[in-house]
Amino acid sequence: MSRVYNFSAGPAVLPEEVLQEAAQEMMDYRGTGMSVMEMSHRSKAFDQIIQEAEADLRDLLHIPGNYRVLFLQGGASLQFAMIPMNLMKNRVADYIVTGQWAKKAYQEAQKYGTAHKIASSEDETFSYIPDCSDLPISPDADYVYICENNTIYGTKYKKLPNTKGKLLVSDVSSCFLSEPMDVEKYGIIYGGVQKNIGPAGMVISIVREDLITEDVLPGTPTMMKFKTHADANSLYNTPNCYCIYICGKVFQWLKSMGGLEAMKERNEKKAAILYQFLDESRLFRGTVRKEDRSLMNVPFVTGDKEMDARFVAAAEEAGFVNLKGHRSVGGMRASIYNAMPVEGVEKLVAFMKAFEKEQM
Ligand SMILES: *Cc1c(COP(=O)(O)O)cnc(C)c1O
């Protein structure tokens, strides 16, 4: 068996311990004589899996009792519609557009009401986070929406926007569980799990209880109401059982690693190794304003497209895969999520140094 260092932005690297445990339980999950893929979502065994997963996530993020945890399908993208459908009572919302994902959410919201773009960093290819200390928040806005970590561009909010008392909704897909969060500052926190938590095909939405009501936009499908899933404890219909099971294992792994404070420390260490090299390098440079750099997604370029392509190919040959940047930015991007070991980043930097030396 040979494993590569996988720098994919998502679906992404998972902890080896989790994969090994899942492999061991594949044929016979704890005496049930079947795999988790084959069991009823109403079975006792699965009930324990989903309840433990929720309890562990609550522990990790210190989720207060007045927030519900929902395991939903449709990925992060379905939340782009589900959020306005459930929250846009005045049919007005404010969006801060810091990348493609925020833009998609903003565009989707326009189908349901007036979505105001109250700030954007598109003027400089989304390479920074705008100043959000005094934005023109709409008096009748139902919520203010952000994408907290911009997967494609590699920026992250270091300080949450001043929403002037409005509800904050945040897409945390690519920074989910990378560091502690103060859940109470948000109305909704949600993220697709395939970036930093588990396999693709699921989103976890953490929703403040008072936002879960029958008072949704007319025509909202049953499956798109938070209330449907909250009332049924995420078992209204058949959920993504296997994904919930793997996410649960990742939550346990995070606890065994010391929780989110420890992950933050480890993630800062990994990011510092890479950014420090990018700041010193004569060949490579980071593309993001320093104070807005993400701990999870690190885009970089040489400034020469052919050189970039040569680097990506050489890296792949050496076992560092999925380093090609998003098609809208070009260059390279190293996603260094929770499950990427420090050693993976150290070895990548050593490889980059050697590559640079060869070119100079
Ligand atoms: C990947 C990503 C999405 C889209 O996730 P899907 O699960 O594919 O819908 C949305 N937002 C962010 C920040 C992402 O990184």
GROMACS .gro file of C-alpha atoms and ligand atoms in nm:
model
  375
    1MET     CA    1   0.000   0.000   0.000
    2SER     CA    2   0.129   0.342  -0.080
    3ARG     CA    3  -0.043   0.665   0.021
    4VAL     CA    4   0.029   1.002  -0.138
    5TYR     CA    5   0.024   1.344   0.024
    6ASN     CA    6  -0.312   1.470  -0.101
    7PHE     CA    7  -0.347   1.848  -0.112
    8SER     CA    8  -0.692   1.840  -0.274
    9ALA     CA    9  -0.937   2.118  -0.186
   10GLY     CA   10  -1.216   1.862  -0.162
   11PRO     CA   11  -1.305   1.583  -0.145
   12ALA     CA   12  -0.990   1.580   0.060
   13VAL     CA   13  -0.753   1.383   0.278
   14LEU     CA   14  -0.902   1.195   0.575
   15PRO     CA   15  -0.716   1.075   0.886
   16GLU     CA   16  -0.555   0.735   0.822
   17GLU     CA   17  -0.673   0.609   1.161
   18VAL     CA   18  -1.032   0.676   1.054
   19LEU     CA   19  -0.992   0.497   0.722
   20GLN     CA   20  -0.832   0.198   0.890
   21GLU     CA   21  -1.105   0.171   1.150
   22ALA     CA   22  -1.372   0.193   0.882
   23ALA     CA   23  -1.193  -0.081   0.687
   24GLN     CA   24  -1.187  -0.307   0.992
   25GLU     CA   25  -1.559  -0.255   1.048
   26MET     CA   26  -1.655  -0.296   0.683
   27MET     CA   27  -1.774  -0.659   0.685
   28ASP     CA   28  -1.917  -0.670   1.035
   29TYR     CA   29  -1.991  -0.351   1.221
   30ARG     CA   30  -1.958  -0.435   1.590
   31GLY     CA   31  -2.133  -0.772   1.579
   32THR     CA   32  -2.423  -0.666   1.357
   33GLY     CA   33  -2.298  -0.892   1.078
   34MET     CA   34  -2.322  -0.613   0.823
   35SER     CA   35  -2.155  -0.291   0.720
   36VAL     CA   36  -2.295   0.049   0.813
   37MET     CA   37  -2.385   0.092   0.443
   38GLU     CA   38  -2.622  -0.200   0.466
   39MET     CA   39  -2.811  -0.121   0.784
   40SER     CA   40  -3.143   0.053   0.841
   41HIS     CA   41  -3.123   0.415   0.939
   42ARG     CA   42  -3.388   0.327   1.198
   43SER     CA   43  -3.176   0.049   1.354
   44LYS     CA   44  -3.039   0.061   1.705
   45ALA     CA   45  -2.683   0.048   1.579
   46PHE     CA   46  -2.730   0.346   1.349
   47ASP     CA   47  -2.922   0.539   1.610
   48GLN     CA   48  -2.618   0.512   1.834
   49ILE     CA   49  -2.389   0.624   1.549
   50ILE     CA   50  -2.584   0.941   1.473
   51GLN     CA   51  -2.639   1.029   1.838
   52GLU     CA   52  -2.272   0.988   1.924
   53ALA     CA   53  -2.171   1.190   1.618
   54GLU     CA   54  -2.392   1.479   1.726
   55ALA     CA   55  -2.279   1.461   2.088
   56ASP     CA   56  -1.911   1.463   1.986
   57LEU     CA   57  -1.961   1.756   1.748
   58ARG     CA   58  -2.140   1.945   2.025
   59ASP     CA   59  -1.848   1.877   2.258
   60LEU     CA   60  -1.588   1.987   2.004
   61LEU     CA   61  -1.757   2.317   1.916
   62HIS     CA   62  -1.921   2.375   2.256
   63ILE     CA   63  -2.256   2.411   2.079
   64PRO     CA   64  -2.511   2.568   2.316
   65GLY     CA   65  -2.838   2.384   2.388
   66ASN     CA   66  -3.046   2.633   2.189
   67TYR     CA   67  -2.878   2.534   1.861
   68ARG     CA   68  -2.981   2.231   1.656
   69VAL     CA   69  -2.735   2.017   1.462
   70LEU     CA   70  -2.874   1.897   1.127
   71PHE     CA   71  -2.712   1.637   0.901
   72LEU     CA   72  -2.848   1.725   0.556
   73GLN     CA   73  -2.798   1.626   0.195
   74GLY     CA   74  -2.746   1.838  -0.115
   75GLY     CA   75  -2.404   1.957  -0.004
   76ALA     CA   76  -2.322   2.314   0.085
   77SER     CA   77  -2.475   2.434  -0.243
   78LEU     CA   78  -2.830   2.340  -0.147
   79GLN     CA   79  -2.797   2.562   0.160
   80PHE     CA   80  -2.754   2.857  -0.077
   81ALA     CA   81  -3.131   2.820  -0.143
   82MET     CA   82  -3.241   2.668   0.187
   83ILE     CA   83  -3.115   2.965   0.387
   84PRO     CA   84  -3.321   3.233   0.207
   85MET     CA   85  -3.623   3.000   0.190
   86ASN     CA   86  -3.619   2.963   0.568
   87LEU     CA   87  -3.490   3.302   0.682
   88MET     CA   88  -3.598   3.567   0.429
   89LYS     CA   89  -3.913   3.681   0.609
   90ASN     CA   90  -3.870   4.041   0.483
   91ARG     CA   91  -3.730   3.916   0.154
   92VAL     CA   92  -3.410   4.115   0.211
   93ALA     CA   93  -3.061   3.991   0.292
   94ASP     CA   94  -2.708   4.132   0.281
   95TYR     CA   95  -2.422   3.938   0.123
   96ILE     CA   96  -2.049   3.994   0.149
   97VAL     CA   97  -1.896   3.854  -0.167
   98THR     CA   98  -1.542   3.729  -0.107
   99GLY     CA   99  -1.520   3.454  -0.368
  100GLN     CA  100  -1.703   3.216  -0.600
  101TRP     CA  101  -1.893   3.037  -0.324
  102ALA     CA  102  -2.020   3.357  -0.165
  103LYS     CA  103  -2.112   3.483  -0.511
  104LYS     CA  104  -2.309   3.170  -0.590
  105ALA     CA  105  -2.496   3.201  -0.260
  106TYR     CA  106  -2.564   3.569  -0.335
  107GLN     CA  107  -2.695   3.487  -0.682
  108GLU     CA  108  -2.917   3.209  -0.551
  109ALA     CA  109  -3.067   3.438  -0.286
  110GLN     CA  110  -3.175   3.680  -0.560
  111LYS     CA  111  -3.435   3.422  -0.664
  112TYR     CA  112  -3.615   3.464  -0.335
  113GLY     CA  113  -3.591   3.833  -0.259
  114THR     CA  114  -3.357   4.129  -0.267
  115ALA     CA  115  -3.001   4.029  -0.198
  116HIS     CA  116  -2.773   4.327  -0.146
  117LYS     CA  117  -2.402   4.293  -0.214
  118ILE     CA  118  -2.281   4.513   0.072
  119ALA     CA  119  -1.908   4.445   0.021
  120SER     CA  120  -1.689   4.258  -0.223
  121SER     CA  121  -1.324   4.189  -0.296
  122GLU     CA  122  -1.378   4.097  -0.660
  123ASP     CA  123  -1.186   4.409  -0.771
  124GLU     CA  124  -0.861   4.233  -0.674
  125THR     CA  125  -0.950   3.875  -0.768
  126PHE     CA  126  -1.081   3.807  -0.417
  127SER     CA  127  -0.730   3.822  -0.274
  128TYR     CA  128  -0.836   3.998   0.046
  129ILE     CA  129  -1.122   4.032   0.296
  130PRO     CA  130  -1.292   4.372   0.282
  131ASP     CA  131  -1.312   4.594   0.587
  132CYS     CA  132  -1.637   4.487   0.753
  133SER     CA  133  -1.636   4.718   1.053
  134ASP     CA  134  -1.897   4.964   0.925
  135LEU     CA  135  -2.092   4.822   0.632
  136PRO     CA  136  -2.418   4.959   0.487
  137ILE     CA  137  -2.632   4.692   0.654
  138SER     CA  138  -2.991   4.708   0.527
  139PRO     CA  139  -3.232   4.812   0.804
  140ASP     CA  140  -3.475   4.535   0.706
  141ALA     CA  141  -3.218   4.266   0.628
  142ASP     CA  142  -3.317   3.923   0.756
  143TYR     CA  143  -2.953   3.822   0.784
  144VAL     CA  144  -2.596   3.902   0.680
  145TYR     CA  145  -2.420   3.627   0.489
  146ILE     CA  146  -2.049   3.544   0.469
  147CYS     CA  147  -1.825   3.267   0.342
  148GLU     CA  148  -1.577   3.252   0.627
  149ASN     CA  149  -1.291   3.073   0.455
  150ASN     CA  150  -1.262   3.113   0.081
  151THR     CA  151  -1.150   2.777  -0.048
  152ILE     CA  152  -1.056   2.889  -0.398
  153TYR     CA  153  -0.880   3.216  -0.312
  154GLY     CA  154  -0.727   3.124   0.025
  155THR     CA  155  -0.863   3.407   0.238
  156LYS     CA  156  -1.021   3.387   0.583
  157TYR     CA  157  -1.204   3.634   0.803
  158LYS     CA  158  -0.985   3.697   1.108
  159LYS     CA  159  -1.261   3.909   1.257
  160LEU     CA  160  -1.633   3.864   1.198
  161PRO     CA  161  -1.822   4.150   1.030
  162ASN     CA  162  -2.005   4.403   1.238
  163THR     CA  163  -2.362   4.306   1.143
  164LYS     CA  164  -2.513   4.587   1.353
  165GLY     CA  165  -2.731   4.344   1.538
  166LYS     CA  166  -2.842   4.141   1.235
  167LEU     CA  167  -2.825   3.765   1.226
  168LEU     CA  168  -2.498   3.627   1.089
  169VAL     CA  169  -2.503   3.325   0.855
  170SER     CA  170  -2.170   3.166   0.772
  171ASP     CA  171  -2.049   2.906   0.523
  172VAL     CA  172  -1.757   2.738   0.698
  173SER     CA  173  -1.715   2.445   0.455
  174SER     CA  174  -1.339   2.475   0.423
  175CYS     CA  175  -1.254   2.577   0.781
  176PHE     CA  176  -1.503   2.359   0.969
  177LEU     CA  177  -1.342   2.232   1.294
  178SER     CA  178  -1.003   2.377   1.201
  179GLU     CA  179  -1.013   2.596   1.514
  180PRO     CA  180  -1.257   2.682   1.792
  181MET     CA  181  -1.556   2.903   1.707
  182ASP     CA  182  -1.796   3.104   1.918
  183VAL     CA  183  -2.120   2.950   1.797
  184GLU     CA  184  -2.334   3.209   1.975
  185LYS     CA  185  -2.213   3.481   1.739
  186TYR     CA  186  -2.402   3.314   1.454
  187GLY     CA  187  -2.759   3.237   1.357
  188ILE     CA  188  -2.649   2.958   1.125
  189ILE     CA  189  -2.312   2.792   1.072
  190TYR     CA  190  -2.300   2.538   0.794
  191GLY     CA  191  -2.048   2.349   0.590
  192GLY     CA  192  -2.018   2.078   0.330
  193VAL     CA  193  -1.823   1.804   0.505
  194GLN     CA  194  -1.601   1.690   0.218
  195LYS     CA  195  -1.340   1.959   0.282
  196ASN     CA  196  -1.234   1.914   0.640
  197ILE     CA  197  -1.454   1.644   0.792
  198GLY     CA  198  -1.569   1.349   0.586
  199PRO     CA  199  -1.678   1.207   0.250
  200ALA     CA  200  -1.876   1.416   0.000
  201GLY     CA  201  -2.253   1.446  -0.014
  202MET     CA  202  -2.351   1.596   0.316
  203VAL     CA  203  -2.372   1.931   0.486
  204ILE     CA  204  -2.392   1.997   0.857
  205SER     CA  205  -2.606   2.296   0.952
  206ILE     CA  206  -2.594   2.431   1.305
  207VAL     CA  207  -2.908   2.641   1.337
  208ARG     CA  208  -3.028   2.852   1.628
  209GLU     CA  209  -3.354   2.704   1.748
  210ASP     CA  210  -3.569   3.017   1.713
  211LEU     CA  211  -3.488   3.027   1.339
  212ILE     CA  212  -3.647   2.688   1.285
  213THR     CA  213  -4.014   2.763   1.218
  214GLU     CA  214  -4.306   2.681   0.988
  215ASP     CA  215  -4.292   3.042   0.871
  216VAL     CA  216  -4.095   2.982   0.551
  217LEU     CA  217  -4.136   3.124   0.201
  218PRO     CA  218  -4.449   2.997   0.022
  219GLY     CA  219  -4.374   2.693  -0.191
  220THR     CA  220  -4.071   2.581   0.010
  221PRO     CA  221  -4.044   2.205  -0.042
  222THR     CA  222  -4.079   1.987   0.268
  223MET     CA  223  -3.721   1.868   0.225
  224MET     CA  224  -3.595   2.227   0.224
  225LYS     CA  225  -3.745   2.328   0.557
  226PHE     CA  226  -3.511   2.322   0.853
  227LYS     CA  227  -3.811   2.230   1.067
  228THR     CA  228  -3.871   1.906   0.877
  229HIS     CA  229  -3.522   1.783   0.961
  230ALA     CA  230  -3.506   1.928   1.310
  231ASP     CA  231  -3.836   1.763   1.411
  232ALA     CA  232  -3.712   1.428   1.281
  233ASN     CA  233  -3.358   1.456   1.426
  234SER     CA  234  -3.211   1.442   1.073
  235LEU     CA  235  -3.401   1.119   1.003
  236TYR     CA  236  -3.701   1.256   0.810
  237ASN     CA  237  -3.591   1.050   0.513
  238THR     CA  238  -3.292   0.821   0.467
  239PRO     CA  239  -2.987   1.030   0.548
  240ASN     CA  240  -2.635   0.982   0.415
  241CYS     CA  241  -2.574   0.710   0.676
  242TYR     CA  242  -2.222   0.612   0.581
  243CYS     CA  243  -2.111   0.973   0.567
  244ILE     CA  244  -2.253   1.040   0.913
  245TYR     CA  245  -2.064   0.734   1.038
  246ILE     CA  246  -1.732   0.853   0.894
  247CYS     CA  247  -1.787   1.209   1.021
  248GLY     CA  248  -1.850   1.060   1.366
  249LYS     CA  249  -1.516   0.883   1.350
  250VAL     CA  250  -1.345   1.207   1.249
  251PHE     CA  251  -1.505   1.383   1.548
  252GLN     CA  252  -1.361   1.111   1.773
  253TRP     CA  253  -1.023   1.148   1.605
  254LEU     CA  254  -1.033   1.525   1.666
  255LYS     CA  255  -1.110   1.463   2.033
  256SER     CA  256  -0.821   1.217   2.057
  257MET     CA  257  -0.595   1.483   1.902
  258GLY     CA  258  -0.683   1.723   2.184
  259GLY     CA  259  -0.985   1.901   2.037
  260LEU     CA  260  -1.005   2.223   1.840
  261GLU     CA  261  -0.753   2.427   2.045
  262ALA     CA  262  -0.491   2.164   1.964
  263MET     CA  263  -0.599   2.150   1.599
  264LYS     CA  264  -0.567   2.527   1.574
  265GLU     CA  265  -0.213   2.511   1.706
  266ARG     CA  266  -0.124   2.232   1.466
  267ASN     CA  267  -0.289   2.411   1.172
  268GLU     CA  268  -0.107   2.736   1.252
  269LYS     CA  269   0.219   2.547   1.263
  270LYS     CA  270   0.158   2.383   0.926
  271ALA     CA  271   0.047   2.708   0.760
  272ALA     CA  272   0.346   2.896   0.902
  273ILE     CA  273   0.589   2.645   0.749
  274LEU     CA  274   0.440   2.701   0.405
  275TYR     CA  275   0.381   3.077   0.423
  276GLN     CA  276   0.727   3.141   0.565
  277PHE     CA  277   0.880   2.961   0.273
  278LEU     CA  278   0.658   3.145   0.023
  279ASP     CA  279   0.767   3.478   0.174
  280GLU     CA  280   1.135   3.386   0.139
  281SER     CA  281   1.120   3.208  -0.194
  282ARG     CA  282   1.264   3.359  -0.511
  283LEU     CA  283   1.046   3.139  -0.732
  284PHE     CA  284   0.711   3.106  -0.556
  285ARG     CA  285   0.487   3.364  -0.396
  286GLY     CA  286   0.153   3.361  -0.216
  287THR     CA  287  -0.138   3.542  -0.383
  288VAL     CA  288  -0.327   3.664  -0.076
  289ARG     CA  289  -0.293   3.973   0.141
  290LYS     CA  290  -0.091   3.856   0.439
  291GLU     CA  291  -0.334   3.949   0.715
  292ASP     CA  292  -0.618   3.760   0.541
  293ARG     CA  293  -0.438   3.433   0.476
  294SER     CA  294  -0.628   3.110   0.529
  295LEU     CA  295  -0.485   2.835   0.748
  296MET     CA  296  -0.647   2.574   0.524
  297ASN     CA  297  -0.607   2.673   0.157
  298VAL     CA  298  -0.278   2.819   0.040
  299PRO     CA  299  -0.270   2.945  -0.320
  300PHE     CA  300   0.065   3.033  -0.475
  301VAL     CA  301   0.218   3.103  -0.815
  302THR     CA  302   0.554   3.136  -0.983
  303GLY     CA  303   0.425   3.404  -1.221
  304ASP     CA  304   0.495   3.183  -1.520
  305LYS     CA  305   0.220   2.946  -1.635
  306GLU     CA  306   0.459   2.696  -1.791
  307MET     CA  307   0.671   2.687  -1.478
  308ASP     CA  308   0.356   2.633  -1.270
  309ALA     CA  309   0.257   2.338  -1.488
  310ARG     CA  310   0.606   2.191  -1.467
  311PHE     CA  311   0.603   2.223  -1.090
  312VAL     CA  312   0.260   2.056  -1.057
  313ALA     CA  313   0.374   1.766  -1.276
  314ALA     CA  314   0.704   1.720  -1.090
  315ALA     CA  315   0.526   1.737  -0.754
  316GLU     CA  316   0.277   1.472  -0.859
  317GLU     CA  317   0.559   1.247  -0.971
  318ALA     CA  318   0.710   1.286  -0.624
  319GLY     CA  319   0.383   1.195  -0.445
  320PHE     CA  320   0.243   1.543  -0.371
  321VAL     CA  321  -0.087   1.538  -0.555
  322ASN     CA  322  -0.375   1.774  -0.638
  323LEU     CA  323  -0.164   2.090  -0.615
  324LYS     CA  324  -0.307   2.248  -0.929
  325GLY     CA  325  -0.484   2.575  -0.848
  326HIS     CA  326  -0.852   2.636  -0.919
  327ARG     CA  327  -0.917   2.713  -1.284
  328SER     CA  328  -1.025   3.068  -1.195
  329VAL     CA  329  -0.693   3.155  -1.023
  330GLY     CA  330  -0.439   2.932  -1.195
  331GLY     CA  331  -0.106   2.849  -1.034
  332MET     CA  332  -0.106   2.615  -0.738
  333ARG     CA  333  -0.307   2.563  -0.424
  334ALA     CA  334  -0.212   2.345  -0.129
  335SER     CA  335  -0.509   2.258   0.090
  336ILE     CA  336  -0.372   2.161   0.427
  337TYR     CA  337  -0.681   2.051   0.616
  338ASN     CA  338  -0.689   1.896   0.965
  339ALA     CA  339  -0.595   1.550   0.837
  340MET     CA  340  -0.279   1.668   0.657
  341PRO     CA  341   0.011   1.580   0.887
  342VAL     CA  342   0.279   1.839   0.968
  343GLU     CA  343   0.524   1.606   0.799
  344GLY     CA  344   0.330   1.637   0.471
  345VAL     CA  345   0.378   2.014   0.469
  346GLU     CA  346   0.744   1.988   0.572
  347LYS     CA  347   0.811   1.744   0.290
  348LEU     CA  348   0.625   1.961   0.038
  349VAL     CA  349   0.835   2.263   0.136
  350ALA     CA  350   1.154   2.059   0.108
  351PHE     CA  351   1.042   1.952  -0.240
  352MET     CA  352   0.961   2.312  -0.338
  353LYS     CA  353   1.304   2.427  -0.217
  354ALA     CA  354   1.477   2.161  -0.424
  355PHE     CA  355   1.265   2.248  -0.730
  356GLU     CA  356   1.347   2.616  -0.687
  357LYS     CA  357   1.718   2.543  -0.664
  358GLU     CA  358   1.706   2.348  -0.989
  359GLN     CA  359   1.544   2.641  -1.170
  360MET     CA  360   1.772   2.916  -1.043
  361LIG     C1  361  -1.680   2.332  -0.168
  361LIG     C2  362  -1.753   2.448  -0.115
  361LIG     C3  363  -1.891   2.465  -0.136
  361LIG     C4  364  -1.973   2.370  -0.221
  361LIG     O1  365  -1.988   2.248  -0.160
  361LIG     P1  366  -2.079   2.133  -0.222
  361LIG     O2  367  -2.093   2.040  -0.107
  361LIG     O3  368  -2.006   2.078  -0.339
  361LIG     O4  369  -2.209   2.194  -0.260
  361LIG     C5  370  -1.953   2.575  -0.079
  361LIG     N1  371  -1.884   2.663  -0.005
  361LIG     C6  372  -1.752   2.649   0.017
  361LIG     C7  373  -1.681   2.750   0.101
  361LIG     C8  374  -1.683   2.542  -0.037
  361LIG     O5  375  -1.551   2.529  -0.015
   0.00000   0.00000   0.00000
